[in-house]
PDB file of C-alpha atoms in Angstrom:
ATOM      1  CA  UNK C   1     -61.078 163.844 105.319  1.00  0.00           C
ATOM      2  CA  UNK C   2     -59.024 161.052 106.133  1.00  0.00           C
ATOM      3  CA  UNK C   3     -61.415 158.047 105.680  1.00  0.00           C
ATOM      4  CA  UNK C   4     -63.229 160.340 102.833  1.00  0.00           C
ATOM      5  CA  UNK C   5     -59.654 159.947 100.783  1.00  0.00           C
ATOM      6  CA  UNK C   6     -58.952 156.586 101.577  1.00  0.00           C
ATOM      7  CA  UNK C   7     -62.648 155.030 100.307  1.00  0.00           C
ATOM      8  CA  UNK C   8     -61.910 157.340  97.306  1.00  0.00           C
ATOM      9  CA  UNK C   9     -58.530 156.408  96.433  1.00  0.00           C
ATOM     10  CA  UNK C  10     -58.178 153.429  98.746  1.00  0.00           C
ATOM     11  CA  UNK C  11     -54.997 152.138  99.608  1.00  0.00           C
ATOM     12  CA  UNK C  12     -55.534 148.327  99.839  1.00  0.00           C
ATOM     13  CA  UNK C  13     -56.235 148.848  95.611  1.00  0.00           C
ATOM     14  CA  UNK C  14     -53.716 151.402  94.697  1.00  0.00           C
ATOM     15  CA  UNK C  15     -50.800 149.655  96.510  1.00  0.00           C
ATOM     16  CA  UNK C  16     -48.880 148.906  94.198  1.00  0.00           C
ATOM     17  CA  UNK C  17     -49.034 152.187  92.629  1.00  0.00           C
ATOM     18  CA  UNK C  18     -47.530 153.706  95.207  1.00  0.00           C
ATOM     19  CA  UNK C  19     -44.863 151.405  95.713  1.00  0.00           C
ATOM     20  CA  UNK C  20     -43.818 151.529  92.337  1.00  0.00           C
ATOM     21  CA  UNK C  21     -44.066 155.311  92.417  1.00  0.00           C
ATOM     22  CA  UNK C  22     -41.951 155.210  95.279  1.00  0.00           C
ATOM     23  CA  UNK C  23     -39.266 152.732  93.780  1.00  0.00           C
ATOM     24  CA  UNK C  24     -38.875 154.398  90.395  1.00  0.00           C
ATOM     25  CA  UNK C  25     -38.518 157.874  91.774  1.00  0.00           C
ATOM     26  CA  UNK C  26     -35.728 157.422  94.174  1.00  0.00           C
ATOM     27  CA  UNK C  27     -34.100 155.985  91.143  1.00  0.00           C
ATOM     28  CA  UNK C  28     -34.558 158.719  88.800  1.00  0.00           C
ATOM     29  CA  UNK C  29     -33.553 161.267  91.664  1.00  0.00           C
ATOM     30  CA  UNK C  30     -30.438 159.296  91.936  1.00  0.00           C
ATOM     31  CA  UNK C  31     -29.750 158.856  88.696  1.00  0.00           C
ATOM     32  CA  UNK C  32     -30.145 162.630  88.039  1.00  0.00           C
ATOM     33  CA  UNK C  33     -27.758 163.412  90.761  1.00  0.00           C
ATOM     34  CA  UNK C  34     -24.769 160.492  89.204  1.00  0.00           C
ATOM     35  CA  UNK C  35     -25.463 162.495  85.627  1.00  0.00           C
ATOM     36  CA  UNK C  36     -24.741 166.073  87.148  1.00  0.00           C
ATOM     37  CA  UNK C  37     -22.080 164.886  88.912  1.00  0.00           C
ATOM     38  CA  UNK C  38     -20.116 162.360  86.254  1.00  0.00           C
ATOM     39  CA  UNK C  39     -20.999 164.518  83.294  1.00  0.00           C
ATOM     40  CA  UNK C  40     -21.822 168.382  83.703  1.00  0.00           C
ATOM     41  CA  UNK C  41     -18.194 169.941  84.409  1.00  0.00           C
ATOM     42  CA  UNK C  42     -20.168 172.624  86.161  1.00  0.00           C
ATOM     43  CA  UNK C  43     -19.448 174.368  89.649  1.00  0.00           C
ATOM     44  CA  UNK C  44     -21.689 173.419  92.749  1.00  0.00           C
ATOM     45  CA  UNK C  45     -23.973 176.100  92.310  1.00  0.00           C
ATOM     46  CA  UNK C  46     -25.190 175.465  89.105  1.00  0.00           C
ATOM     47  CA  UNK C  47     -24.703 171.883  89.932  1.00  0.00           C
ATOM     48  CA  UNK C  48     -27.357 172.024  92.380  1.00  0.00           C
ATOM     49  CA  UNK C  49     -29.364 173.762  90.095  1.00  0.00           C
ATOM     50  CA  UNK C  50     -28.990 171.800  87.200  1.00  0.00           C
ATOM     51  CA  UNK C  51     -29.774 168.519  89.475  1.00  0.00           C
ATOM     52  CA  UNK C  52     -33.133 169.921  90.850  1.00  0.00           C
ATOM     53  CA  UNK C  53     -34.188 170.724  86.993  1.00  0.00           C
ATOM     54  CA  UNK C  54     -32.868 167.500  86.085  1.00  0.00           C
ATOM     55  CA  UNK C  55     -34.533 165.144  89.353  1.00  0.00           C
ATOM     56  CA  UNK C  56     -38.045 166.922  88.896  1.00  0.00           C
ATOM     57  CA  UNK C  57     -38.037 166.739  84.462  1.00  0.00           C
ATOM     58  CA  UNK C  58     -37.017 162.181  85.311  1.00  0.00           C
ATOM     59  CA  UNK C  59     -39.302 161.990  88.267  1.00  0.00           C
ATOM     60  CA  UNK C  60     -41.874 163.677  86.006  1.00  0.00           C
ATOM     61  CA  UNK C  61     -41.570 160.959  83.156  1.00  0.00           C
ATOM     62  CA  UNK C  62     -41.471 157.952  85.628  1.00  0.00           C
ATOM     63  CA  UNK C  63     -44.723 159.460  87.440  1.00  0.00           C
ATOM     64  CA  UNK C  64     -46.834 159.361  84.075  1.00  0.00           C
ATOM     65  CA  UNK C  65     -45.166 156.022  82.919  1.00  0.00           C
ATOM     66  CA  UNK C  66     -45.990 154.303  85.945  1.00  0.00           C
ATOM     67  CA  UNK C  67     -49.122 155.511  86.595  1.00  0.00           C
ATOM     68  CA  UNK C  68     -50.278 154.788  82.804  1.00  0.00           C
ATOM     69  CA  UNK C  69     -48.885 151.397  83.646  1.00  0.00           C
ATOM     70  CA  UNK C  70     -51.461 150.772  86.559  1.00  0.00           C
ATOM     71  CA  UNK C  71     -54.509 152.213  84.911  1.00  0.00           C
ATOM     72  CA  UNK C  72     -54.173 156.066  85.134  1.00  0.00           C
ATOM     73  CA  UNK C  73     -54.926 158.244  81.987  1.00  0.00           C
ATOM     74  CA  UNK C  74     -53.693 161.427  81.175  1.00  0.00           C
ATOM     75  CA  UNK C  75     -55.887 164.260  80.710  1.00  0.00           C
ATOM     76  CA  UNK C  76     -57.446 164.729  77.370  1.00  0.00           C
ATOM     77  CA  UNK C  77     -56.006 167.881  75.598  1.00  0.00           C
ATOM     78  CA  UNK C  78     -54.818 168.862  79.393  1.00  0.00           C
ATOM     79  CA  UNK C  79     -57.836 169.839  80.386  1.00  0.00           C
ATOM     80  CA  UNK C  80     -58.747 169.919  84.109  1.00  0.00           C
ATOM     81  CA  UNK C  81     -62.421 168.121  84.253  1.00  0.00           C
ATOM     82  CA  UNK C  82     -65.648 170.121  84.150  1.00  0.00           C
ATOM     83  CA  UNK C  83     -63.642 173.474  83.146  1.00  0.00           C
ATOM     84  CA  UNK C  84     -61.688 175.028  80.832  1.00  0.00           C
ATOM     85  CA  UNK C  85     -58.686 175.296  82.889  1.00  0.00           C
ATOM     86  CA  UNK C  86     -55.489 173.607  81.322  1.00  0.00           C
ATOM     87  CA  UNK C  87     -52.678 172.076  82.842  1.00  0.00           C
ATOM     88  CA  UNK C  88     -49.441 172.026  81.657  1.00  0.00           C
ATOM     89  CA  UNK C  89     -47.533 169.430  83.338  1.00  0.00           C
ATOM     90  CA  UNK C  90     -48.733 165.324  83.256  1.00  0.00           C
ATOM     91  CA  UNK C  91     -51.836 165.177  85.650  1.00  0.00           C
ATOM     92  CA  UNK C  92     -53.586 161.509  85.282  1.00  0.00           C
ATOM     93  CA  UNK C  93     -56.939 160.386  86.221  1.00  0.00           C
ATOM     94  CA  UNK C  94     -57.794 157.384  88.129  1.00  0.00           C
ATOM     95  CA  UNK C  95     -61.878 156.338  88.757  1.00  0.00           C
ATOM     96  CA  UNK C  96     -62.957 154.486  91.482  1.00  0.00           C
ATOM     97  CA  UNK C  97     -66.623 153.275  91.945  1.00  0.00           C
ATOM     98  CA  UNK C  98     -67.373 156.246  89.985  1.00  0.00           C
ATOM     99  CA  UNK C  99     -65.145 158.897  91.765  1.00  0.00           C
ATOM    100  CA  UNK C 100     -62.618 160.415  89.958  1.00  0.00           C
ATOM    101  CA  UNK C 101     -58.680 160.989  91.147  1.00  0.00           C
ATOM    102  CA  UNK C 102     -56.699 163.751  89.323  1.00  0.00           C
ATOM    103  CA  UNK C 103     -53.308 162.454  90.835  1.00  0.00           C
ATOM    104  CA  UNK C 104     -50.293 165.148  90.089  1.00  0.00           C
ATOM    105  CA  UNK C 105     -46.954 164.641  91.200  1.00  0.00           C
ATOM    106  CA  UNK C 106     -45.104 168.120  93.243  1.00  0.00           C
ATOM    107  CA  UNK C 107     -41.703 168.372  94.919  1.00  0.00           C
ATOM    108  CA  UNK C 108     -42.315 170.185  98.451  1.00  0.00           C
ATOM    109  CA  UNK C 109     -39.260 172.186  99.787  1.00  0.00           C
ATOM    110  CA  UNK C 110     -39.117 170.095 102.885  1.00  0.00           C
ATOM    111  CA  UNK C 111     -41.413 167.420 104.129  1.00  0.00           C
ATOM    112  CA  UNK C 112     -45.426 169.033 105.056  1.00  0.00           C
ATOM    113  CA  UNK C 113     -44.629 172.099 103.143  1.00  0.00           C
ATOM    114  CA  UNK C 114     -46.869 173.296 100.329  1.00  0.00           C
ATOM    115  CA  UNK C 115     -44.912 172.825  96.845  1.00  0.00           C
ATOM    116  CA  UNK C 116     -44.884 175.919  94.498  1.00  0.00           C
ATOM    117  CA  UNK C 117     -47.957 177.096  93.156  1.00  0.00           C
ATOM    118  CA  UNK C 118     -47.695 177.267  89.853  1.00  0.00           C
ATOM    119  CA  UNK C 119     -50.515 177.399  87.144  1.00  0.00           C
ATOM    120  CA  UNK C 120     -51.343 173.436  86.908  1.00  0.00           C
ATOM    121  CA  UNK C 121     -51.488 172.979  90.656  1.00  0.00           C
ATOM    122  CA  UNK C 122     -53.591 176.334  90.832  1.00  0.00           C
ATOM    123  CA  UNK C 123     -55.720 174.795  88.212  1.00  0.00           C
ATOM    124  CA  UNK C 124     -56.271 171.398  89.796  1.00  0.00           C
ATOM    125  CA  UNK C 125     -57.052 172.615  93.281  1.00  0.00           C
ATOM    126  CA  UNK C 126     -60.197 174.420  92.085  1.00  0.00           C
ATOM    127  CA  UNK C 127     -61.306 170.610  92.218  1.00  0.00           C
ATOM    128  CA  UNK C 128     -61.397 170.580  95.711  1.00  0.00           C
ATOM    129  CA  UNK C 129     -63.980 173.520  96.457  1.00  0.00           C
ATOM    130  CA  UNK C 130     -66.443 171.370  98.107  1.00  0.00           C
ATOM    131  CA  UNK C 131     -63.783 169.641 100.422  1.00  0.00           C
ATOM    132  CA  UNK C 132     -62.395 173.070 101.631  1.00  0.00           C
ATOM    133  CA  UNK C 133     -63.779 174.170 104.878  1.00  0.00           C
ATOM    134  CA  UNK C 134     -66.974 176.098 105.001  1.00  0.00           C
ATOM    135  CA  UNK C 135     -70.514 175.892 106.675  1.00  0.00           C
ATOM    136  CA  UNK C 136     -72.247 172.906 105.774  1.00  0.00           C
ATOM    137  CA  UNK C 137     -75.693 174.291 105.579  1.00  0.00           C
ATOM    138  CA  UNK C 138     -77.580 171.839 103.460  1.00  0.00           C
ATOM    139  CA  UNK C 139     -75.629 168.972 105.068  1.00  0.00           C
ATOM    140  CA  UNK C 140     -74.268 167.152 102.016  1.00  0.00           C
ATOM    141  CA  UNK C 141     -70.901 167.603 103.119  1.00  0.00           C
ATOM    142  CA  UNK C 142     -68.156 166.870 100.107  1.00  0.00           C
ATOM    143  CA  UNK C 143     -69.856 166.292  96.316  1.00  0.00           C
ATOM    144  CA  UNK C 144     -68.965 163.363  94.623  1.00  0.00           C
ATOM    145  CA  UNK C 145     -66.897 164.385  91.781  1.00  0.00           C
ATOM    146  CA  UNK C 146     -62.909 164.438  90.433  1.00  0.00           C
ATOM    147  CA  UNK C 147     -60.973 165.540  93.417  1.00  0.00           C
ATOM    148  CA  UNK C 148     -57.142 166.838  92.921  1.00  0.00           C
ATOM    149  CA  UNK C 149     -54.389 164.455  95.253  1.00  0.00           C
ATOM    150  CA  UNK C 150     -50.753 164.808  94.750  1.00  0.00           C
ATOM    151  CA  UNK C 151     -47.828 162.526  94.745  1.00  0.00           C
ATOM    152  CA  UNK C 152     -45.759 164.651  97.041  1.00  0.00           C
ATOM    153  CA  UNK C 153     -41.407 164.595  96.803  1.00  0.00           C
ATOM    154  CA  UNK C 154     -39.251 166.179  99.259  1.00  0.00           C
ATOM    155  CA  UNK C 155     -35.344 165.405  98.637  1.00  0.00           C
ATOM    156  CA  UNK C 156     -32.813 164.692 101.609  1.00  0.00           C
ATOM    157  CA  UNK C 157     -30.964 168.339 102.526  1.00  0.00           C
ATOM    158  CA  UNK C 158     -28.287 166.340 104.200  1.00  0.00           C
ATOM    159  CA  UNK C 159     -27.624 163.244 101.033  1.00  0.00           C
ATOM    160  CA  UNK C 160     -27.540 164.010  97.690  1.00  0.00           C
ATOM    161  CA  UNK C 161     -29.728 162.221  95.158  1.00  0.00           C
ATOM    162  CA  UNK C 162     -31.661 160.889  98.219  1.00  0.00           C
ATOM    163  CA  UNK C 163     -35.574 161.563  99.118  1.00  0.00           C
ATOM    164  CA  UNK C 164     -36.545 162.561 102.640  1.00  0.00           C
ATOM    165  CA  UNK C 165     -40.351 161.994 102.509  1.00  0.00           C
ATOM    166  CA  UNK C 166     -43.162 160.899 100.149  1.00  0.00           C
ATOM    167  CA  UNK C 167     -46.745 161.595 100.840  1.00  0.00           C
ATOM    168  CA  UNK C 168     -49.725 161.944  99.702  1.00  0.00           C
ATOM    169  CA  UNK C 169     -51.720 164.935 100.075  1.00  0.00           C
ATOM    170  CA  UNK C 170     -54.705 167.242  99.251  1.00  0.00           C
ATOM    171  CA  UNK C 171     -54.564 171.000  99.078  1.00  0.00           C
ATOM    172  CA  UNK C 172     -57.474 173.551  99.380  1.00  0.00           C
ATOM    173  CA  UNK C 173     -58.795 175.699  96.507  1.00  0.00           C
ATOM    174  CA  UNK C 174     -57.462 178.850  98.024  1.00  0.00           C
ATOM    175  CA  UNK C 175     -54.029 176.816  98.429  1.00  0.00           C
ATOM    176  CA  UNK C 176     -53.443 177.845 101.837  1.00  0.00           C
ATOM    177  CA  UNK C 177     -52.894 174.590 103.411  1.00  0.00           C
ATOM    178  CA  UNK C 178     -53.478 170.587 103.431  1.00  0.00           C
ATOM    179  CA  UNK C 179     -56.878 169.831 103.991  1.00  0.00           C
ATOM    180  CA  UNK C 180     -54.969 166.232 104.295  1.00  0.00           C
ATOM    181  CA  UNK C 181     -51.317 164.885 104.521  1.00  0.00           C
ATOM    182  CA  UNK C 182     -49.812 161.451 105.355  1.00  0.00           C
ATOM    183  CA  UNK C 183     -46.575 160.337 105.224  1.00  0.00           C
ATOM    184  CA  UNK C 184     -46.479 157.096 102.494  1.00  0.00           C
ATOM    185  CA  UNK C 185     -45.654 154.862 105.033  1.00  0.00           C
ATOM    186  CA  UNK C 186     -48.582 156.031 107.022  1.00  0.00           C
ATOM    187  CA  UNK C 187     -50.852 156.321 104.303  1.00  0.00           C
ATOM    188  CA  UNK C 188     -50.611 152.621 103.500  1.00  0.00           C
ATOM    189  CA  UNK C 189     -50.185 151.326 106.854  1.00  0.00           C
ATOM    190  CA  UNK C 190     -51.950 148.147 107.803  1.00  0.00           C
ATOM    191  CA  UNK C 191     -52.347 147.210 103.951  1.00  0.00           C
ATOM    192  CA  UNK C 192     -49.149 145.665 103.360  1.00  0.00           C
ATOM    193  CA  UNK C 193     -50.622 141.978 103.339  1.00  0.00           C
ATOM    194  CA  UNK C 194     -53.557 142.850 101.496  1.00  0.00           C
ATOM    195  CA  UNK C 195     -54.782 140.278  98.865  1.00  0.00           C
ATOM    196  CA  UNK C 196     -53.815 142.130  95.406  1.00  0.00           C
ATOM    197  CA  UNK C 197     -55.430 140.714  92.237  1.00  0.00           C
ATOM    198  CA  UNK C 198     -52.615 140.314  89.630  1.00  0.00           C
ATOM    199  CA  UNK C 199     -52.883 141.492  85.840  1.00  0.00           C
ATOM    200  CA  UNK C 200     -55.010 139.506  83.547  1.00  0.00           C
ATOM    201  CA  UNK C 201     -53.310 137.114  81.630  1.00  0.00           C
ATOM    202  CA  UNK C 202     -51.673 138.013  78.199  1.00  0.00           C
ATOM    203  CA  UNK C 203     -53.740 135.379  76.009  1.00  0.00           C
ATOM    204  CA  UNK C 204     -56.203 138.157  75.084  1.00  0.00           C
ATOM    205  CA  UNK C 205     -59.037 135.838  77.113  1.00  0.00           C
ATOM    206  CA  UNK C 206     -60.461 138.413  79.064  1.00  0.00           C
ATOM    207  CA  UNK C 207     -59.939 135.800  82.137  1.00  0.00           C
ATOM    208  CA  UNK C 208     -58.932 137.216  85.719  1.00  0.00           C
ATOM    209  CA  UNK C 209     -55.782 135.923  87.046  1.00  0.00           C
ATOM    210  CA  UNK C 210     -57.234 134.307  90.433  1.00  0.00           C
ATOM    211  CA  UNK C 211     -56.873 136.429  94.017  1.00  0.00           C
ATOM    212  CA  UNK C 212     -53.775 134.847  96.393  1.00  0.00           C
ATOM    213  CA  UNK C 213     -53.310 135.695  99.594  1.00  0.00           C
ATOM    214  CA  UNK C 214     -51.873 134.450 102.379  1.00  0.00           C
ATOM    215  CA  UNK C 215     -53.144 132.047 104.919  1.00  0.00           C
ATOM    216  CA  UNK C 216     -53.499 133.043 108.498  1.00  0.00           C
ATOM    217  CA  UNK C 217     -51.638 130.130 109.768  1.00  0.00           C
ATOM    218  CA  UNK C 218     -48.862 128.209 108.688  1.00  0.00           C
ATOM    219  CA  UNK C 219     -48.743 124.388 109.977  1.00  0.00           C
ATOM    220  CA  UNK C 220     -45.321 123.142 110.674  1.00  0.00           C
ATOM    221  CA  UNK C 221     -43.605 120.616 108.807  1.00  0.00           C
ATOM    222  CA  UNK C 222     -43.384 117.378 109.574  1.00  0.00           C
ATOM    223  CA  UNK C 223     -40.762 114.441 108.355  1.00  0.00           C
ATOM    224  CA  UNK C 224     -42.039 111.743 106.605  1.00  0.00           C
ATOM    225  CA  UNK C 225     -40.158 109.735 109.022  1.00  0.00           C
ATOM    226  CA  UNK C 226     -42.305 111.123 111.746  1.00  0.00           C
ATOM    227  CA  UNK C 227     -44.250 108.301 113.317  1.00  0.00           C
ATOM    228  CA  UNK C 228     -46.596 111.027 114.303  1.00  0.00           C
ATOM    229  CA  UNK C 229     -47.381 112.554 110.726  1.00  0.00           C
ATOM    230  CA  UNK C 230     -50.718 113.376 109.588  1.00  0.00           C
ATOM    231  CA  UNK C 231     -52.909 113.010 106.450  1.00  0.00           C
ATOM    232  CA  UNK C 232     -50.872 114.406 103.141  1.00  0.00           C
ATOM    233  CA  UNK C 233     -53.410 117.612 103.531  1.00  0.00           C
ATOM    234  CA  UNK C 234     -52.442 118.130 107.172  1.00  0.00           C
ATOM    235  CA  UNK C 235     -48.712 118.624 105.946  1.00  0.00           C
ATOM    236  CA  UNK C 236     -49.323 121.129 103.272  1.00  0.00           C
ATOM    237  CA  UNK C 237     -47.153 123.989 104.313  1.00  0.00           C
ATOM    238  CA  UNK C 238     -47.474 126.153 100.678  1.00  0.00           C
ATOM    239  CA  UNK C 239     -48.071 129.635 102.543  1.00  0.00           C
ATOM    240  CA  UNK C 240     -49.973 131.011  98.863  1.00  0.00           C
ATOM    241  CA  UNK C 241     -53.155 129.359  97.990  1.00  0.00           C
ATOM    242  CA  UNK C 242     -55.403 130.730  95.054  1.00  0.00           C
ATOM    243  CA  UNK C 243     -58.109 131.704  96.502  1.00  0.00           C
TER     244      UNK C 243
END
C-alpha cells in the first residue's frame, strides 16, 4: 500500500503541499488558541471547547486555500466521484498521471487514531473498496480510480495551540482501520532535496520556469591571489544551476 500511495500521490511532486499544509495549520491552531484566550471571557471548559470548534473551522479554511493554491479543486456541487454521495465539508481533488486524489483534512484524537466518522469521511471512504483487504481472485489487485487520503491533525495534550503529529493516511471502506499511515516527516523522507519545478512565470507566456537543483558537489573557493587557482569555470562555487 505504501509504494501504491506514494506513485499515486508521490511525495517528491506534492512537497510543497505538504509543507505548506503543515506551516499554515500550526498557525491557524495557534492563532485560534491566542483568540479564545485574549478575547472569549469564558471559563476553561468552554474555553477548550470553543478552541477545538474554533482550531478545526481555521485549519479547515487554510486546508482548501492552500490546496487550491497548489492545484487541488474542490468537488463540484460536493459530490464524491462516480456516486451520488455528498460531502459536506471541503474535500479537493488532485490527478496524477490519470489517478485521482480526494485529499480531506480530519483531526484524530491522538496521533494513529481514527478521526470521527462523520457523514463526509463515511462518504469518501467508499472510494477505497478495492484497496480494502479481500481475496484477490482475478489478480488485478487495487483499480485505478479516485482514492480517498486525508490530511490528518492531532493537537499537543500537554501545549496549548500546539500540534502533536501530522500524517497522512488512508482508511478502509468499512472504517475500521488504516489500510496506511505515516507520520509527515516519514512520509516525505528522503525527498527533501528533490528538484521542484517552480510556478510558471506571470507574463501569461505559457513558458516553464526552468528545473534547479542542486549540484552534488560543491568546489571550494579559491583567492584570486592563489598562485594555484584554476580556470574562471573551475572556481564557480554558485551551489543552484538551472538545469
Amino acid at each position: 500500500m505504501e509504494k501504491f500511495l506514494k506513485r499515486r500521490f508521490p511525495p517528491a511532486l506534492f512537497k510543497n503541499l505538504f509543507l505548506d499544509l503543515e506551516d499554515q495549520l500550526r498557525a491557524a491552531a495557534l492563532k485560534a488558541h491566542d483568540m479564545v484566550r485574549e478575547h472569549s471571557g469564558l471559563d476553561a471548559k468552554r474555553s477548550r471547547e470553543l478552541e477545538g470548534q474554533a482550531r478545526f473551522r481555521m485549519m479547515e479554511k487554510s486546508f482548501q486555500e492552500i490546496c487550491e493554491l497548489h492545484g487541488g479543486s474542490l468537488l463540484a456541487d460536493g459530490i464524491i466521484p462516480f456516486s451520488d454521495l455528498r460531502v459536506f465539508q471541503p474535500f479537493m481533488r488532485f490527478e496524477h498521471l490519470g489517478q485521482g486524489i480526494i485529499f480531506g483534512l480530519a483531526a484524530m484524537p491522538e496521533a494513529k487514531t481514527l478521526p470521527i466518522k462523520n457523514r463526509s469521511r463515511k462518504a469518501g471512504v467508499t472510494l477505497n473498496y478495492y484497496l480494502s483487504p479481500r481475496l484477490d481472485l482475478d489478480g488485478t489487485g487495487p483499480k485505478i480510480g479516485d482514492i480517498f487520503v486525508l490530511f490528518l491533525v492531532a493537537r499537543d495534550r500537554e501545549k496549548a495551540g500546539k500540534i502533536s503529529e501530522f500524517a497522512v493516511g488512508v482508511i478502509d471502506t468499512g472504517y475500521e482501520q488504516y489500510l496506511f499511515y505515516d507520520p509527515l516527516d516519514k512520509y516525505l523522507e528522503g525527498y527533501a532535496d528533490e528538484p521542484v519545478i517552480a510556478p510558471k512565470p506571470s507574463s501569461g507566456s505559457g513558458t516553464k520556469a526552468p528545473i534547479v537543483s542542486l549540484k552534488r558537489t560543491i568546489k571550494p573557493f579559491i583567492p584570486p591571489e592563489s598562485p594555484d587557482q584554476g580556470s574562471e569555470d573551475d572556481s564557480d562555487v554558485n551551489d543552484l544551476r538551472p538545469e
